[in-house]
Amino acid sequence: MTTAVSPPESGVAILRRPTRVRLLWLLVVAAVLVALAVASVAIGSRDVTWADILAGVGGSIDTIEQAAVYTRVPRTVLAILVGAALAVSGAVMQGVTRNPLGDPGILGINMGASLAVITGMAWFGIGSAVGQIWAAIAGAGITAVLVYVLGSMGRGGATPLKLALAGAATSAALASFIIAVALPRGDISANIRSWQIGGVGGANFENMQHAVPFLVVGFVVSMLSARSLNSLALGDDVAAGLGERVATARAAAAIGSVMLCGAATAVAGPIAFVGLVIPHLCRLLVGVDHRWLLPFSALTGSGLLVAADVLGRIVARPSEIDVGIITAFVGAPFFIAVVRRQKVREL
Amino acid sequence: MQAAPESVERVAALRDQRALRRGVVISVLASAIAIVFAVSLMVGQTFYPPADVVRVILGDDVAGASFTVGWLRLPRAVLAIVVGLSFGLAGVAFQTMLRNPLASPDIIGISEGASAAAAVGIIMFSLSGTGVSALAIAASLGVALLIYGLAYRGGVAGTRLILIGIGIAAMLRSVTAYTLSQAGQWDLQEALRWLTGSLNGASWEQAIPAFFALVVLGPLLLGASRNLSAMQLGDDTAAALGVRVERTRLLVVVSAVGLIAFGTAAAGPVAFVAFLAGPIAARLIGPRGSLLLPAALVGALLVLVADLLGQYAFGTRFPVGVVTGVLGAPYLIYLIVRTNRAGGSL
């Protein structure tokens, strides 16, 4: 795609949705998110009244109902943060690798973060929240580079299917290592499940507040890369022709993406498929301009994860299903649909 | 065209050499299995000399050894061999049929299907024995059909099938994880059995159905090995050589899925055994010739050795699936690298 022919009309239309339409969608998505957040605080295994909700959100824990609401607040906030982080991270990954299958879960990057946190706890005694986040980001970064190198070997460079395959293989490999590292340590292995399947049930503000700065930096870096991602989408040659320093731009965007998914994994465990589904949906709503796509993905990703959390509490009353399980159920069919649309050489 | 007599001789010599190598590899593998099997019966918390072990197997009553060897170590070692043979055989059958080493049942979700079904059957419906095996076999056949159907778009492309299988596997792992979380108490041992495969707490009750499945389905698969080799040349060539392609394919899929289902219902999806056995066997016996029997032996040896290592080599008792998983992981990565370098089917 290095021809200088202007794209057909429909392509331009998708690329540039009218600002009016985008603002309208922005309002809709924000309203849905607010509604979901309210639902997340209101719905759970114990029925509560509006008065309880107001009191509980305000911090009162006088009655059991108010206390229940009080404990639902942090997990709602965590779902919002993690959903936004994973969705933006996925959108940036898809942009950097020009790969519709980009997702921190599918590419094994969340598992890398998970393994790094576990190894840090078991072997190096890293117990502090900030230490764990740094470990997670380092693990995510190393895994991202590894998977990209593995996936881009051979003919054709980093094709979507090769990358996805390298990611899935790495993910399976890392899952084995997670158990191997955690099992000798009774104190960690009791929580093995939360390091294999992500969830927001154990949320508390104490851990979250340490992650917030990392998430903010990651988001800002990603947003600053939005313009270069738009250029990169045209192909490396065109991007270079437009004055983009391709390697630098790619590295910067990747760092933002890795920070987001690393920090998210450190607080919520590995959650897959959010970063895959959301950017695809948002492209339908607002087009492919990353300056709009990224904030939209953040809002929609928050909405998806909050909805998944609420659903997990409704479906399995009185117990609950981890969001990581719900997102796998929503996301895997989507993943399969995208794979089916990819052209591959027949056997 | 008249072949020079010396070249005929050379071909014959090469063929003899290959047959010899194959024979040597198979006998070495078989004796290695026998030795590790014997060792795993003798060692443990208490060491029992070979004489005691033999007497227990013959049915004599030996104080202490009768229980430890007869009820703890023997079923465990037998199950290890049965599961290893089943997974090795089924894995290489899939890899040969789909002509791709990544298309093994434990990567494309068939083992996960059996595992999820077994976990659901045991934990949610309190099934046991035949019920669990039936559910596992139904689920894994269903998964195999589903993957094939989803991957079929005027022909099945290897990479597409594998990636679709990986997606399905992710969903099935979620089912397993959810089922385990519903078990009331999160039991780590039980969880590890269904997530990575484990022989801890192996009993005759688990070993016997898997054993009979192997006795019935194993020979069926081995009998199809010649046709399977012909099918590696492509369906049309195989048909021209007189192979009934569709019938062979059905036979292979059903027997291989059956072996996976029974093995998984007994010991969980022991990670990467089905995937590793075939390529290792191929390395050992070289090109040409059927891989089915050598791969089955490699599978059995892998599971036996990994279980022995997992139990005694480290301070912690690792379930067998963790050991095979950690051993298999680098190889999986290496295989991806090699396939990508070569261009392969990607």
GROMACS .gro file of N, CA and C in nm, chain A residues 186-285:
model
  300
  186GLY      N    1   0.368  -2.178   4.985
  186GLY     CA    2   0.228  -2.192   5.026
  186GLY      C    3   0.155  -2.058   5.033
  187ASP      N    4   0.226  -1.954   5.079
  187ASP     CA    5   0.160  -1.825   5.096
  187ASP      C    6   0.118  -1.765   4.963
  188ILE      N    7   0.191  -1.798   4.856
  188ILE     CA    8   0.155  -1.742   4.725
  188ILE      C    9   0.061  -1.835   4.650
  189SER      N   10   0.087  -1.967   4.664
  189SER     CA   11   0.013  -2.062   4.580
  189SER      C   12  -0.134  -2.067   4.619
  190ALA      N   13  -0.168  -2.024   4.741
  190ALA     CA   14  -0.310  -2.019   4.777
  190ALA      C   15  -0.383  -1.925   4.681
  191ASN      N   16  -0.309  -1.827   4.629
  191ASN     CA   17  -0.371  -1.730   4.539
  191ASN      C   18  -0.339  -1.755   4.393
  192ILE      N   19  -0.291  -1.876   4.363
  192ILE     CA   20  -0.249  -1.907   4.226
  192ILE      C   21  -0.358  -1.871   4.126
  193ARG      N   22  -0.481  -1.895   4.166
  193ARG     CA   23  -0.592  -1.872   4.075
  193ARG      C   24  -0.596  -1.727   4.029
  194SER      N   25  -0.572  -1.634   4.123
  194SER     CA   26  -0.585  -1.494   4.087
  194SER      C   27  -0.471  -1.452   3.995
  195TRP      N   28  -0.364  -1.535   3.985
  195TRP     CA   29  -0.255  -1.499   3.893
  195TRP      C   30  -0.270  -1.570   3.760
  196GLN      N   31  -0.370  -1.656   3.748
  196GLN     CA   32  -0.396  -1.720   3.619
  196GLN      C   33  -0.520  -1.661   3.554
  197ILE      N   34  -0.615  -1.618   3.639
  197ILE     CA   35  -0.739  -1.561   3.587
  197ILE      C   36  -0.762  -1.430   3.660
  198GLY      N   37  -0.775  -1.324   3.583
  198GLY     CA   38  -0.786  -1.194   3.646
  198GLY      C   39  -0.924  -1.169   3.704
  199GLY      N   40  -0.929  -1.086   3.806
  199GLY     CA   41  -1.057  -1.049   3.866
  199GLY      C   42  -1.042  -0.918   3.940
  200VAL      N   43  -1.155  -0.857   3.973
  200VAL     CA   44  -1.148  -0.730   4.046
  200VAL      C   45  -1.210  -0.745   4.185
  201GLY      N   46  -1.244  -0.869   4.222
  201GLY     CA   47  -1.313  -0.892   4.349
  201GLY      C   48  -1.231  -0.849   4.469
  202GLY      N   49  -1.099  -0.862   4.462
  202GLY     CA   50  -1.017  -0.831   4.579
  202GLY      C   51  -0.969  -0.687   4.583
  203ALA      N   52  -1.046  -0.597   4.521
  203ALA     CA   53  -0.997  -0.460   4.507
  203ALA      C   54  -0.991  -0.388   4.641
  204ASN      N   55  -0.886  -0.309   4.661
  204ASN     CA   56  -0.888  -0.211   4.770
  204ASN      C   57  -0.813  -0.086   4.726
  205PHE      N   58  -0.853   0.026   4.785
  205PHE     CA   59  -0.798   0.154   4.740
  205PHE      C   60  -0.650   0.164   4.768
  206GLU      N   61  -0.605   0.095   4.874
  206GLU     CA   62  -0.465   0.097   4.912
  206GLU      C   63  -0.375   0.056   4.793
  207ASN      N   64  -0.405  -0.061   4.731
  207ASN     CA   65  -0.323  -0.108   4.619
  207ASN      C   66  -0.344  -0.023   4.495
  208MET      N   67  -0.470   0.019   4.477
  208MET     CA   68  -0.503   0.092   4.356
  208MET      C   69  -0.429   0.224   4.346
  209GLN      N   70  -0.417   0.293   4.460
  209GLN     CA   71  -0.361   0.428   4.454
  209GLN      C   72  -0.216   0.424   4.404
  210HIS      N   73  -0.146   0.311   4.430
  210HIS     CA   74  -0.009   0.301   4.380
  210HIS      C   75  -0.006   0.284   4.229
  211ALA      N   76  -0.112   0.220   4.175
  211ALA     CA   77  -0.113   0.193   4.031
  211ALA      C   78  -0.153   0.317   3.951
  212VAL      N   79  -0.230   0.407   4.015
  212VAL     CA   80  -0.286   0.520   3.940
  212VAL      C   81  -0.179   0.602   3.867
  213PRO      N   82  -0.066   0.641   3.934
  213PRO     CA   83   0.033   0.720   3.860
  213PRO      C   84   0.083   0.650   3.734
  214PHE      N   85   0.107   0.518   3.746
  214PHE     CA   86   0.156   0.443   3.629
  214PHE      C   87   0.052   0.444   3.517
  215LEU      N   88  -0.075   0.427   3.557
  215LEU     CA   89  -0.181   0.425   3.456
  215LEU      C   90  -0.191   0.561   3.388
  216VAL      N   91  -0.179   0.668   3.469
  216VAL     CA   92  -0.190   0.802   3.411
  216VAL      C   93  -0.077   0.826   3.313
  217VAL      N   94   0.047   0.792   3.355
  217VAL     CA   95   0.161   0.813   3.265
  217VAL      C   96   0.142   0.731   3.137
  218GLY      N   97   0.102   0.605   3.155
  218GLY     CA   98   0.082   0.520   3.038
  218GLY      C   99  -0.021   0.578   2.943
  219PHE      N  100  -0.129   0.631   3.000
  219PHE     CA  101  -0.235   0.687   2.917
  219PHE      C  102  -0.185   0.812   2.844
  220VAL      N  103  -0.113   0.898   2.917
  220VAL     CA  104  -0.062   1.021   2.854
  220VAL      C  105   0.034   0.987   2.740
  221VAL      N  106   0.126   0.892   2.767
  221VAL     CA  107   0.221   0.853   2.662
  221VAL      C  108   0.145   0.800   2.541
  222SER      N  109   0.043   0.717   2.567
  222SER     CA  110  -0.034   0.662   2.456
  222SER      C  111  -0.102   0.773   2.377
  223MET      N  112  -0.162   0.868   2.450
  223MET     CA  113  -0.233   0.977   2.381
  223MET      C  114  -0.137   1.061   2.298
  224LEU      N  115  -0.015   1.086   2.353
  224LEU     CA  116   0.082   1.164   2.278
  224LEU      C  117   0.126   1.090   2.151
  225SER      N  118   0.115   0.955   2.154
  225SER     CA  119   0.155   0.877   2.037
  225SER      C  120   0.044   0.868   1.933
  226ALA      N  121  -0.074   0.918   1.968
  226ALA     CA  122  -0.190   0.895   1.880
  226ALA      C  123  -0.162   0.941   1.738
  227ARG      N  124  -0.102   1.060   1.725
  227ARG     CA  125  -0.078   1.115   1.592
  227ARG      C  126   0.019   1.026   1.514
  228SER      N  127   0.128   0.982   1.582
  228SER     CA  128   0.223   0.896   1.509
  228SER      C  129   0.158   0.762   1.474
  229LEU      N  130   0.068   0.713   1.560
  229LEU     CA  131   0.000   0.588   1.527
  229LEU      C  132  -0.081   0.604   1.399
  230ASN      N  133  -0.143   0.723   1.382
  230ASN     CA  134  -0.216   0.748   1.258
  230ASN      C  135  -0.124   0.739   1.137
  231SER      N  136  -0.001   0.796   1.151
  231SER     CA  137   0.092   0.789   1.039
  231SER      C  138   0.137   0.646   1.015
  232LEU      N  139   0.168   0.575   1.126
  232LEU     CA  140   0.216   0.438   1.113
  232LEU      C  141   0.113   0.349   1.043
  233ALA      N  142  -0.016   0.383   1.062
  233ALA     CA  143  -0.121   0.301   1.002
  233ALA      C  144  -0.111   0.302   0.849
  234LEU      N  145  -0.045   0.404   0.793
  234LEU     CA  146  -0.033   0.413   0.647
  234LEU      C  147   0.080   0.328   0.595
  235GLY      N  148   0.155   0.265   0.684
  235GLY     CA  149   0.271   0.186   0.641
  235GLY      C  150   0.398   0.260   0.680
  236ASP      N  151   0.504   0.184   0.707
  236ASP     CA  152   0.628   0.245   0.755
  236ASP      C  153   0.685   0.343   0.654
  237ASP      N  154   0.680   0.308   0.524
  237ASP     CA  155   0.741   0.394   0.423
  237ASP      C  156   0.670   0.529   0.417
  238VAL      N  157   0.537   0.524   0.411
  238VAL     CA  158   0.461   0.649   0.404
  238VAL      C  159   0.483   0.730   0.531
  239ALA      N  160   0.483   0.661   0.648
  239ALA     CA  161   0.501   0.732   0.774
  239ALA      C  162   0.637   0.802   0.774
  240ALA      N  163   0.741   0.733   0.727
  240ALA     CA  164   0.874   0.795   0.721
  240ALA      C  165   0.870   0.914   0.626
  241GLY      N  166   0.798   0.897   0.513
  241GLY     CA  167   0.785   1.006   0.417
  241GLY      C  168   0.715   1.126   0.476
  242LEU      N  169   0.624   1.103   0.570
  242LEU     CA  170   0.551   1.213   0.634
  242LEU      C  171   0.634   1.277   0.745
  243GLY      N  172   0.759   1.231   0.760
  243GLY     CA  173   0.847   1.292   0.860
  243GLY      C  174   0.842   1.226   0.995
  244GLU      N  175   0.785   1.105   1.001
  244GLU     CA  176   0.776   1.034   1.129
  244GLU      C  177   0.905   0.957   1.151
  245ARG      N  178   0.959   0.964   1.273
  245ARG     CA  179   1.071   0.874   1.302
  245ARG      C  180   1.012   0.742   1.347
  246VAL      N  181   1.004   0.649   1.252
  246VAL     CA  182   0.920   0.531   1.271
  246VAL      C  183   0.958   0.452   1.395
  247ALA      N  184   1.088   0.420   1.407
  247ALA     CA  185   1.130   0.334   1.518
  247ALA      C  186   1.102   0.400   1.652
  248THR      N  187   1.136   0.531   1.662
  248THR     CA  188   1.115   0.602   1.787
  248THR      C  189   0.967   0.606   1.823
  249ALA      N  190   0.885   0.642   1.723
  249ALA     CA  191   0.742   0.653   1.748
  249ALA      C  192   0.686   0.520   1.796
  250ARG      N  193   0.731   0.413   1.730
  250ARG     CA  194   0.681   0.281   1.765
  250ARG      C  195   0.722   0.245   1.907
  251ALA      N  196   0.848   0.272   1.940
  251ALA     CA  197   0.897   0.238   2.073
  251ALA      C  198   0.821   0.316   2.180
  252ALA      N  199   0.798   0.446   2.156
  252ALA     CA  200   0.729   0.528   2.255
  252ALA      C  201   0.588   0.476   2.279
  253ALA      N  202   0.517   0.447   2.170
  253ALA     CA  203   0.381   0.398   2.185
  253ALA      C  204   0.380   0.264   2.258
  254ALA      N  205   0.477   0.178   2.224
  254ALA     CA  206   0.482   0.047   2.288
  254ALA      C  207   0.506   0.060   2.437
  255ILE      N  208   0.591   0.159   2.476
  255ILE     CA  209   0.617   0.178   2.619
  255ILE      C  210   0.488   0.218   2.691
  256GLY      N  211   0.412   0.309   2.630
  256GLY     CA  212   0.285   0.347   2.691
  256GLY      C  213   0.195   0.228   2.708
  257SER      N  214   0.186   0.147   2.604
  257SER     CA  215   0.098   0.031   2.606
  257SER      C  216   0.141  -0.070   2.713
  258VAL      N  217   0.272  -0.093   2.722
  258VAL     CA  218   0.324  -0.190   2.818
  258VAL      C  219   0.301  -0.142   2.961
  259MET      N  220   0.319  -0.009   2.984
  259MET     CA  221   0.294   0.044   3.118
  259MET      C  222   0.150   0.021   3.158
  260LEU      N  223   0.059   0.047   3.065
  260LEU     CA  224  -0.083   0.031   3.096
  260LEU      C  225  -0.116  -0.113   3.131
  261CYS      N  226  -0.074  -0.208   3.045
  261CYS     CA  227  -0.117  -0.345   3.074
  261CYS      C  228  -0.039  -0.404   3.190
  262GLY      N  229   0.087  -0.361   3.208
  262GLY     CA  230   0.162  -0.410   3.323
  262GLY      C  231   0.099  -0.367   3.454
  263ALA      N  232   0.069  -0.238   3.465
  263ALA     CA  233   0.010  -0.188   3.589
  263ALA      C  234  -0.128  -0.250   3.612
  264ALA      N  235  -0.205  -0.265   3.505
  264ALA     CA  236  -0.338  -0.324   3.519
  264ALA      C  237  -0.327  -0.468   3.568
  265THR      N  238  -0.231  -0.543   3.513
  265THR     CA  239  -0.215  -0.682   3.555
  265THR      C  240  -0.167  -0.691   3.699
  266ALA      N  241  -0.083  -0.596   3.739
  266ALA     CA  242  -0.033  -0.599   3.876
  266ALA      C  243  -0.146  -0.586   3.977
  267VAL      N  244  -0.250  -0.508   3.945
  267VAL     CA  245  -0.359  -0.492   4.042
  267VAL      C  246  -0.474  -0.588   4.020
  268ALA      N  247  -0.493  -0.642   3.899
  268ALA     CA  248  -0.613  -0.723   3.874
  268ALA      C  249  -0.584  -0.861   3.818
  269GLY      N  250  -0.458  -0.895   3.795
  269GLY     CA  251  -0.429  -1.025   3.734
  269GLY      C  252  -0.449  -1.019   3.584
  270PRO      N  253  -0.410  -1.129   3.515
  270PRO     CA  254  -0.418  -1.126   3.368
  270PRO      C  255  -0.561  -1.136   3.317
  271ILE      N  256  -0.607  -1.034   3.247
  271ILE     CA  257  -0.741  -1.034   3.188
  271ILE      C  258  -0.723  -1.022   3.037
  272ALA      N  259  -0.778  -1.117   2.963
  272ALA     CA  260  -0.756  -1.119   2.819
  272ALA      C  261  -0.878  -1.066   2.745
  273PHE      N  262  -0.859  -1.032   2.619
  273PHE     CA  263  -0.963  -1.007   2.520
  273PHE      C  264  -1.028  -0.869   2.529
  274VAL      N  265  -1.015  -0.796   2.643
  274VAL     CA  266  -1.072  -0.661   2.648
  274VAL      C  267  -1.004  -0.574   2.543
  275GLY      N  268  -0.871  -0.583   2.540
  275GLY     CA  269  -0.794  -0.502   2.447
  275GLY      C  270  -0.815  -0.542   2.302
  276LEU      N  271  -0.870  -0.662   2.280
  276LEU     CA  272  -0.898  -0.704   2.142
  276LEU      C  273  -1.032  -0.648   2.095
  277VAL      N  274  -1.134  -0.668   2.178
  277VAL     CA  275  -1.271  -0.641   2.135
  277VAL      C  276  -1.296  -0.491   2.124
  278ILE      N  277  -1.257  -0.417   2.229
  278ILE     CA  278  -1.297  -0.277   2.240
  278ILE      C  279  -1.249  -0.190   2.123
  279PRO      N  280  -1.119  -0.195   2.088
  279PRO     CA  281  -1.078  -0.108   1.976
  279PRO      C  282  -1.153  -0.137   1.847
  280HIS      N  283  -1.183  -0.265   1.821
  280HIS     CA  284  -1.259  -0.297   1.700
  280HIS      C  285  -1.397  -0.233   1.704
  281LEU      N  286  -1.464  -0.242   1.820
  281LEU     CA  287  -1.597  -0.181   1.834
  281LEU      C  288  -1.587  -0.031   1.816
  282CYS      N  289  -1.485   0.029   1.881
  282CYS     CA  290  -1.476   0.175   1.877
  282CYS      C  291  -1.445   0.225   1.737
  283ARG      N  292  -1.369   0.147   1.659
  283ARG     CA  293  -1.342   0.189   1.521
  283ARG      C  294  -1.472   0.200   1.442
  284LEU      N  295  -1.566   0.112   1.473
  284LEU     CA  296  -1.696   0.121   1.406
  284LEU      C  297  -1.768   0.250   1.444
  285LEU      N  298  -1.751   0.293   1.570
  285LEU     CA  299  -1.822   0.411   1.617
  285LEU      C  300  -1.757   0.540   1.569
   0.00000   0.00000   0.00000
